[in-house]
PDB file of C-alpha atoms in Angstrom:
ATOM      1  CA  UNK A   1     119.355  52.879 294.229  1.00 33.00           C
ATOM      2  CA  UNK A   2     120.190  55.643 291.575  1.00 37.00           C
ATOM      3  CA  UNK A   3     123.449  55.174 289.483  1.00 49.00           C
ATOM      4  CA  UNK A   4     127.142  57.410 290.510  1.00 56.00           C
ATOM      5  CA  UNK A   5     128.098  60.090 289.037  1.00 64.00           C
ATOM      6  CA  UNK A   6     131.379  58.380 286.503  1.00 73.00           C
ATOM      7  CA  UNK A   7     133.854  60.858 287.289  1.00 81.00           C
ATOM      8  CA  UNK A   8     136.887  58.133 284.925  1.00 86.00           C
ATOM      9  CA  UNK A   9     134.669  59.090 282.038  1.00 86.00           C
ATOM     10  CA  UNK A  10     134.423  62.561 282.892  1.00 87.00           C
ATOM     11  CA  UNK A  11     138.242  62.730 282.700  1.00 93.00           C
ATOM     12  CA  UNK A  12     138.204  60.595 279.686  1.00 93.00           C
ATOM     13  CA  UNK A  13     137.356  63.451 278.403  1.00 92.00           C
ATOM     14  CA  UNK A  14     140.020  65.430 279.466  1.00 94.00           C
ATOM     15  CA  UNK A  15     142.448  62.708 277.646  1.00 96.00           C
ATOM     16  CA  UNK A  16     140.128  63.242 274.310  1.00 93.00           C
ATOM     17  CA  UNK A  17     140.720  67.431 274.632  1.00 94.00           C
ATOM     18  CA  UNK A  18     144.097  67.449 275.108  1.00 95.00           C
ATOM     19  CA  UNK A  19     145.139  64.169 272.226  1.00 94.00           C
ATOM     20  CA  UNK A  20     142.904  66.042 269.626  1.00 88.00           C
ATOM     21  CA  UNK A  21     145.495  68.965 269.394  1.00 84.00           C
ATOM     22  CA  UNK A  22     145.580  68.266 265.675  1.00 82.00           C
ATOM     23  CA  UNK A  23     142.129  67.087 264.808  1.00 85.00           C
ATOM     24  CA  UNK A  24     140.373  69.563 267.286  1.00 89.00           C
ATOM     25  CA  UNK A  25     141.026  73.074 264.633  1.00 91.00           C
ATOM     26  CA  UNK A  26     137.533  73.355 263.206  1.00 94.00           C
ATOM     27  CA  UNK A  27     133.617  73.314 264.434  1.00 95.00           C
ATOM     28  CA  UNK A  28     132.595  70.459 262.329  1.00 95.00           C
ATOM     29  CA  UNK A  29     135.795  68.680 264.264  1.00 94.00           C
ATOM     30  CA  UNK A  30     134.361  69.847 267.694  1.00 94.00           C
ATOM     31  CA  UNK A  31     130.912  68.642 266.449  1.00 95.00           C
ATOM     32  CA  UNK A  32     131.901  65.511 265.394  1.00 94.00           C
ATOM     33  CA  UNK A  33     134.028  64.951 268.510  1.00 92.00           C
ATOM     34  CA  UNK A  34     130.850  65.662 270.403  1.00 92.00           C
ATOM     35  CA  UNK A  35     129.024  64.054 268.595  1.00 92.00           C
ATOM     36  CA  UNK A  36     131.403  60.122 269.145  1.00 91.00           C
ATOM     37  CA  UNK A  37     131.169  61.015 272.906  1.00 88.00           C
ATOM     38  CA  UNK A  38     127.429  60.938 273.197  1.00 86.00           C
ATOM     39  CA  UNK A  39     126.618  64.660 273.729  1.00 88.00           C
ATOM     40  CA  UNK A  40     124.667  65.239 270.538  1.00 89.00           C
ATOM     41  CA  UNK A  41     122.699  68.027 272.171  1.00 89.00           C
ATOM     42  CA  UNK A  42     126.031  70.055 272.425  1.00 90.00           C
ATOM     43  CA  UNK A  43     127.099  69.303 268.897  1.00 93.00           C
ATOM     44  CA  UNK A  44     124.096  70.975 268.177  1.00 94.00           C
ATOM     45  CA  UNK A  45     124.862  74.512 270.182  1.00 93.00           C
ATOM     46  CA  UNK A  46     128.416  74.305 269.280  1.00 95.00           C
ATOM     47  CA  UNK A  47     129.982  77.609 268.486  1.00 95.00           C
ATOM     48  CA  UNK A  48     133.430  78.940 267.101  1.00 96.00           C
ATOM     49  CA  UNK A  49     133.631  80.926 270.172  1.00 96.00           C
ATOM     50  CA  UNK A  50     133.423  77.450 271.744  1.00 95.00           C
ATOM     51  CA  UNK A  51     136.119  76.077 270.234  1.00 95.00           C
ATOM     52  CA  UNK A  52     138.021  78.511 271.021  1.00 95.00           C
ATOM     53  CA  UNK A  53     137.522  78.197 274.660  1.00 95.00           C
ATOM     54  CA  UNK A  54     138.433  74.488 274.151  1.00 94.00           C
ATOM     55  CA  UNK A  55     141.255  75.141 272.719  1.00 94.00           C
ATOM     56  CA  UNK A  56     142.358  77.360 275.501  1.00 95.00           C
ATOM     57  CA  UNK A  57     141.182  74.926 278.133  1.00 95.00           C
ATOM     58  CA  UNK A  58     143.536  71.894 275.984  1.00 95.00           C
ATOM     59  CA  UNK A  59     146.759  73.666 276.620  1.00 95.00           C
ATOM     60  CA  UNK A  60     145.922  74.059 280.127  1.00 96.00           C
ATOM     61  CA  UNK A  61     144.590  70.552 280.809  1.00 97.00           C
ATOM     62  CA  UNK A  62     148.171  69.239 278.866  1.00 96.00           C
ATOM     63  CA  UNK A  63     149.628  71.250 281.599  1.00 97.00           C
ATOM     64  CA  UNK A  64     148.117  68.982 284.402  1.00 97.00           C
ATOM     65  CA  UNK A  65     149.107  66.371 282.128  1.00 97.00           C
ATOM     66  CA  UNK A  66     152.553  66.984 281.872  1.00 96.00           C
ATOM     67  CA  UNK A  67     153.252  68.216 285.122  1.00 97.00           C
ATOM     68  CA  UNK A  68     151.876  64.715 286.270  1.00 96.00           C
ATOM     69  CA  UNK A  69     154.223  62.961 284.186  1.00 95.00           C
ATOM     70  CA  UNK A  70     157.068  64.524 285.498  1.00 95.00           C
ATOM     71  CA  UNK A  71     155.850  63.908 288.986  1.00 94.00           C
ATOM     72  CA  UNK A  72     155.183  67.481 290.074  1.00 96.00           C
ATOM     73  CA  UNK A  73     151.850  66.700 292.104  1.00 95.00           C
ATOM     74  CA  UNK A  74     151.802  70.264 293.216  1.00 97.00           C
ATOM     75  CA  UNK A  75     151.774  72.366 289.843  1.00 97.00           C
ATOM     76  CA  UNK A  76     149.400  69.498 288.833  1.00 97.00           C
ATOM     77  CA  UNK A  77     147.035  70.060 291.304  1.00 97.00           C
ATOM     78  CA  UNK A  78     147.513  74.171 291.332  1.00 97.00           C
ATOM     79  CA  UNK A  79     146.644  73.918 287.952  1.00 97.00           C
ATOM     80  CA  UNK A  80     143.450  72.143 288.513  1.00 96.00           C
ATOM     81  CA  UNK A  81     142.514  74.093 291.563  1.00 96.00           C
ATOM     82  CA  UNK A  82     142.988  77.010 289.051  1.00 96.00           C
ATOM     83  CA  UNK A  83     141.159  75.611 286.597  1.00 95.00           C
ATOM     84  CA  UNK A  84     138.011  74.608 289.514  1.00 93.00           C
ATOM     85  CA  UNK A  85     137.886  78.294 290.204  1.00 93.00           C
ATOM     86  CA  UNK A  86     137.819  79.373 286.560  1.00 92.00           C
ATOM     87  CA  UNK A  87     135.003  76.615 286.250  1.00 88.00           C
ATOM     88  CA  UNK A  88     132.426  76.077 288.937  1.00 84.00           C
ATOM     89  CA  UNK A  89     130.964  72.699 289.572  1.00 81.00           C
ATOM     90  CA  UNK A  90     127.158  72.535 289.337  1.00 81.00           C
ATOM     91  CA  UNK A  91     126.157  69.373 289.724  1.00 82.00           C
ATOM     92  CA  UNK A  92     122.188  68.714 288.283  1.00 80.00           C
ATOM     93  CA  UNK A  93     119.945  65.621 288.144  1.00 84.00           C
ATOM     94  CA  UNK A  94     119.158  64.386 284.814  1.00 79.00           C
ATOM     95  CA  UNK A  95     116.872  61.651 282.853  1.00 78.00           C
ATOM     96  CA  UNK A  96     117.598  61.175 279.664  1.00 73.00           C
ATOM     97  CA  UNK A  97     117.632  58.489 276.783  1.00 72.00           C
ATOM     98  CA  UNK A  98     115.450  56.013 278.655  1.00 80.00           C
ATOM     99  CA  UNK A  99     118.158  56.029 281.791  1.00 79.00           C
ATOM    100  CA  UNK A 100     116.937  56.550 285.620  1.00 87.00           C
ATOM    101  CA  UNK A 101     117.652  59.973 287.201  1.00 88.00           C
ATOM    102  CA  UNK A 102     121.435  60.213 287.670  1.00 79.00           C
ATOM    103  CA  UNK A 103     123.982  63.284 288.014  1.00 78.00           C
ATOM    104  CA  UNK A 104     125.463  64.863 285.139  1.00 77.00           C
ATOM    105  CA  UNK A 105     127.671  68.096 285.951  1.00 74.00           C
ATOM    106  CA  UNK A 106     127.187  71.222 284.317  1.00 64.00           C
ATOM    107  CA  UNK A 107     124.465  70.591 281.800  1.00 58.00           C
ATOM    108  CA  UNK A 108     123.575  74.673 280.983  1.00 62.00           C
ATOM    109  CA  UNK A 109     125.385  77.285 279.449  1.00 76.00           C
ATOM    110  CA  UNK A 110     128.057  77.477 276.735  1.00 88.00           C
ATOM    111  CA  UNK A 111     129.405  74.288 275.138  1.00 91.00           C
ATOM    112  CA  UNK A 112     132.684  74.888 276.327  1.00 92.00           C
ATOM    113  CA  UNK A 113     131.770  75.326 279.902  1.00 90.00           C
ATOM    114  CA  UNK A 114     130.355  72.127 279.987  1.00 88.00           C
ATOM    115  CA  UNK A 115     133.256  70.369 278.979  1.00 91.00           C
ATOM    116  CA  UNK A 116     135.435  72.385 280.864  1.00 92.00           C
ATOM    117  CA  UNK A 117     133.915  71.675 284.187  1.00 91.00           C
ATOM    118  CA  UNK A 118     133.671  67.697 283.142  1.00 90.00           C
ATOM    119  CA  UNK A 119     137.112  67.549 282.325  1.00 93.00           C
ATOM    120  CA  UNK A 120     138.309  69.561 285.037  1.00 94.00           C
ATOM    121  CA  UNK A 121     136.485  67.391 287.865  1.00 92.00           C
ATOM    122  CA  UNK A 122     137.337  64.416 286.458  1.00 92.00           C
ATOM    123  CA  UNK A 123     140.642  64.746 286.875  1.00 95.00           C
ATOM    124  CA  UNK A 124     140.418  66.102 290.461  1.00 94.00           C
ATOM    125  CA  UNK A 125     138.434  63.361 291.104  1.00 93.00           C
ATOM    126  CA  UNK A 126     140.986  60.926 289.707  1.00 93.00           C
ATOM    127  CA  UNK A 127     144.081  62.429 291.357  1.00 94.00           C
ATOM    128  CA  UNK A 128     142.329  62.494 294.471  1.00 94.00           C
ATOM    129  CA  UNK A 129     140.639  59.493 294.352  1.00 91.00           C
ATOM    130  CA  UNK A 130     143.349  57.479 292.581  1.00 91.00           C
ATOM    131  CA  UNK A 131     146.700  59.183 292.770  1.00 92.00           C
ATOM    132  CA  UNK A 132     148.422  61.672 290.463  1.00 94.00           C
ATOM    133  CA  UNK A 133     150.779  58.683 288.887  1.00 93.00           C
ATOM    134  CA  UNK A 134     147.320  57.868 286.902  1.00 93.00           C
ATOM    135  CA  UNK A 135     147.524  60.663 284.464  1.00 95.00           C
ATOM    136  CA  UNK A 136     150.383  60.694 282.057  1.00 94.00           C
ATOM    137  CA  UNK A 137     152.075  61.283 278.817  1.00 95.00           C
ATOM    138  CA  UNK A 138     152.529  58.674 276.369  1.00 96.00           C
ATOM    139  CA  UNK A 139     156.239  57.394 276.322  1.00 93.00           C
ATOM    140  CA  UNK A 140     156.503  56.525 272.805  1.00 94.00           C
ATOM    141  CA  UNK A 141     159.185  58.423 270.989  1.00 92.00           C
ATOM    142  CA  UNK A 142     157.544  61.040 268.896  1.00 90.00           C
ATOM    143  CA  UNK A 143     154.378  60.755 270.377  1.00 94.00           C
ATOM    144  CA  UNK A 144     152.979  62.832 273.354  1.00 92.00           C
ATOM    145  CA  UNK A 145     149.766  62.278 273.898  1.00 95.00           C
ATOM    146  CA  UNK A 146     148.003  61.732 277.393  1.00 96.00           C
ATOM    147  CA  UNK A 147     146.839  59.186 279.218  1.00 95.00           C
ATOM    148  CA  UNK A 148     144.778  58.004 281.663  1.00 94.00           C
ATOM    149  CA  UNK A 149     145.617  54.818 283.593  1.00 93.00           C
ATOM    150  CA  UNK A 150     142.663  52.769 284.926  1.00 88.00           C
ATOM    151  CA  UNK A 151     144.759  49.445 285.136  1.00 86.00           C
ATOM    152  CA  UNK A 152     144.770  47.660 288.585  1.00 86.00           C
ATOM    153  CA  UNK A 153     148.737  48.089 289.299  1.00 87.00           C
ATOM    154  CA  UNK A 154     149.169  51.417 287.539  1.00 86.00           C
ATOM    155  CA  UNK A 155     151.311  50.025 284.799  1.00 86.00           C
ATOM    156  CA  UNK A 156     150.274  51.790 281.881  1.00 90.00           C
ATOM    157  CA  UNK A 157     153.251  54.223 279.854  1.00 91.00           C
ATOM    158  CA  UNK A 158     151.292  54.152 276.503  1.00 93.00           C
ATOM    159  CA  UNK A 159     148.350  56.353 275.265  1.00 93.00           C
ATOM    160  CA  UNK A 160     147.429  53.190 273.136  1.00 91.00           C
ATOM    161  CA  UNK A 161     147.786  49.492 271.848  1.00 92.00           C
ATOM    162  CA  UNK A 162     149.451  50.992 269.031  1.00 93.00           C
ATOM    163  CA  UNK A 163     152.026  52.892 270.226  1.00 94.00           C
ATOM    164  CA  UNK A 164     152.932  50.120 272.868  1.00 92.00           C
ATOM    165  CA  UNK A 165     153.175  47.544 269.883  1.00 93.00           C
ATOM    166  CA  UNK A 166     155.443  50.135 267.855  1.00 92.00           C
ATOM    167  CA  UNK A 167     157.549  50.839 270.607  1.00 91.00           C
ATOM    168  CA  UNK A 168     158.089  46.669 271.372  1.00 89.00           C
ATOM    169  CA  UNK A 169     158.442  45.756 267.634  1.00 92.00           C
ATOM    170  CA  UNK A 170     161.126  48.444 267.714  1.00 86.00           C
ATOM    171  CA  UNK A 171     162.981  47.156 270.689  1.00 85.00           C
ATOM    172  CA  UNK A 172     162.409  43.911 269.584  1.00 87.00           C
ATOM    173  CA  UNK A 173     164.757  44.962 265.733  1.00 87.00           C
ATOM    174  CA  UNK A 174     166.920  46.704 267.823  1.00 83.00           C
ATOM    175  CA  UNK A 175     167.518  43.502 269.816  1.00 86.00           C
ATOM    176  CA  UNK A 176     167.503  41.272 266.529  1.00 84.00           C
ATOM    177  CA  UNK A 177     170.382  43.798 264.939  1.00 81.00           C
ATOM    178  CA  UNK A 178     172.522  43.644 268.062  1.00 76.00           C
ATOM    179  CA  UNK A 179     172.460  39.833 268.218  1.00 75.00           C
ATOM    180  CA  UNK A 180     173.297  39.978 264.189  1.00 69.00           C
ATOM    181  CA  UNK A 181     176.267  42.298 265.224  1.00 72.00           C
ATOM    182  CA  UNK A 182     177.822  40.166 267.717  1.00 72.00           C
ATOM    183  CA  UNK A 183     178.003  36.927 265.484  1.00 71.00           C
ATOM    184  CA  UNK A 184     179.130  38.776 262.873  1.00 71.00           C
ATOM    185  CA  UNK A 185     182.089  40.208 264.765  1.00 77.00           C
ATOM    186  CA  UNK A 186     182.343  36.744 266.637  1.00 74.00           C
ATOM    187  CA  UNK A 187     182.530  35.220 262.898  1.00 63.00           C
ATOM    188  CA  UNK A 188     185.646  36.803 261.761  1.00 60.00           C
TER     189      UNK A 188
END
């Protein structure tokens, strides 16, 4: 029995495109991003033409994003169907690093294509698979940065630990100075 194609990670992905808005500005940032993700290879044959194309494809996937967040399932998913038009699926078999023969999508061509049609699927896959309220943008004040909720009763509204621990501490002062308030003014 040969292992599924992981279509979460896939749009993993998509969540590591469209948060690296600031780090994502130079090759050796692409590189290294491909690099912490696994695809070494493609760190390798990564080009500033590339980038560029991933840069292009991160506004558009913070589109789906956002559009998600506000609950408009249908631009969402136009923008994806756009975006699956724009970028083919061509699923191949592959066998690499010591691991049986599984399906990778999109292993040819230009750097960016490859992550394009990963990220792209992924999220189709999710959406369709999972529901739209899955992808999201990070609630945190100041923040903005998708999301991608795996959790078993859809309950996520932070892009990370951190941001959901600086968003509790704050309500949690906030709560501290109002109580403070009120005995002072009872007090008088």
């Amino acid at each position: 029995m040969g292992r599924n194609l992981d279509f979460t990670s896939y749009a993993k992905l998509a969540v590591l495109l469209v948060n690296g808005r600031d780090q994502l500005k130079t090759l050796d940032s692409l590189r290294e991003l491909l690099t912490e993700t696994g695809r070494t290879e493609a760190a390798a044959r990564a080009t500033r033409r590339d980038l560029d194309a991933i840069c292009e494809l991160r506004e558009e996937l913070t589109g789906v994003f956002e559009s998600a967040a506000r609950g408009d399932g249908a631009d969402a998913v136009e923008r994806l169907n756009g975006l699956l038009v724009r970028h083919p699926v061509h699923p191949q078999i592959s066998g690499h690093d010591g691991q049986p023969w599984h399906m990778h999508l999109t292993e040819g061509g230009r750097v960016a294509d490859t992550l394009a049609v990963g990220s792209v699927m992924g999220l189709a896959t999710v959406i369709t698979s999972l529901g739209m309220d899955r992808l999201g943008i990070c609630q945190a004040p100041l923040c903005g940065n998708a999301y991608l909720d795996t959790s078993s009763n859809r309950s996520r509204r932070y892009c990370s630990e951190r941001c959901a621990n600086r968003v509790n501490v704050a309500a949690y002062r906030a709560r501290r100075r109002g109580t403070a308030r009120r005995k002072a003014t009872r007090g008088q």
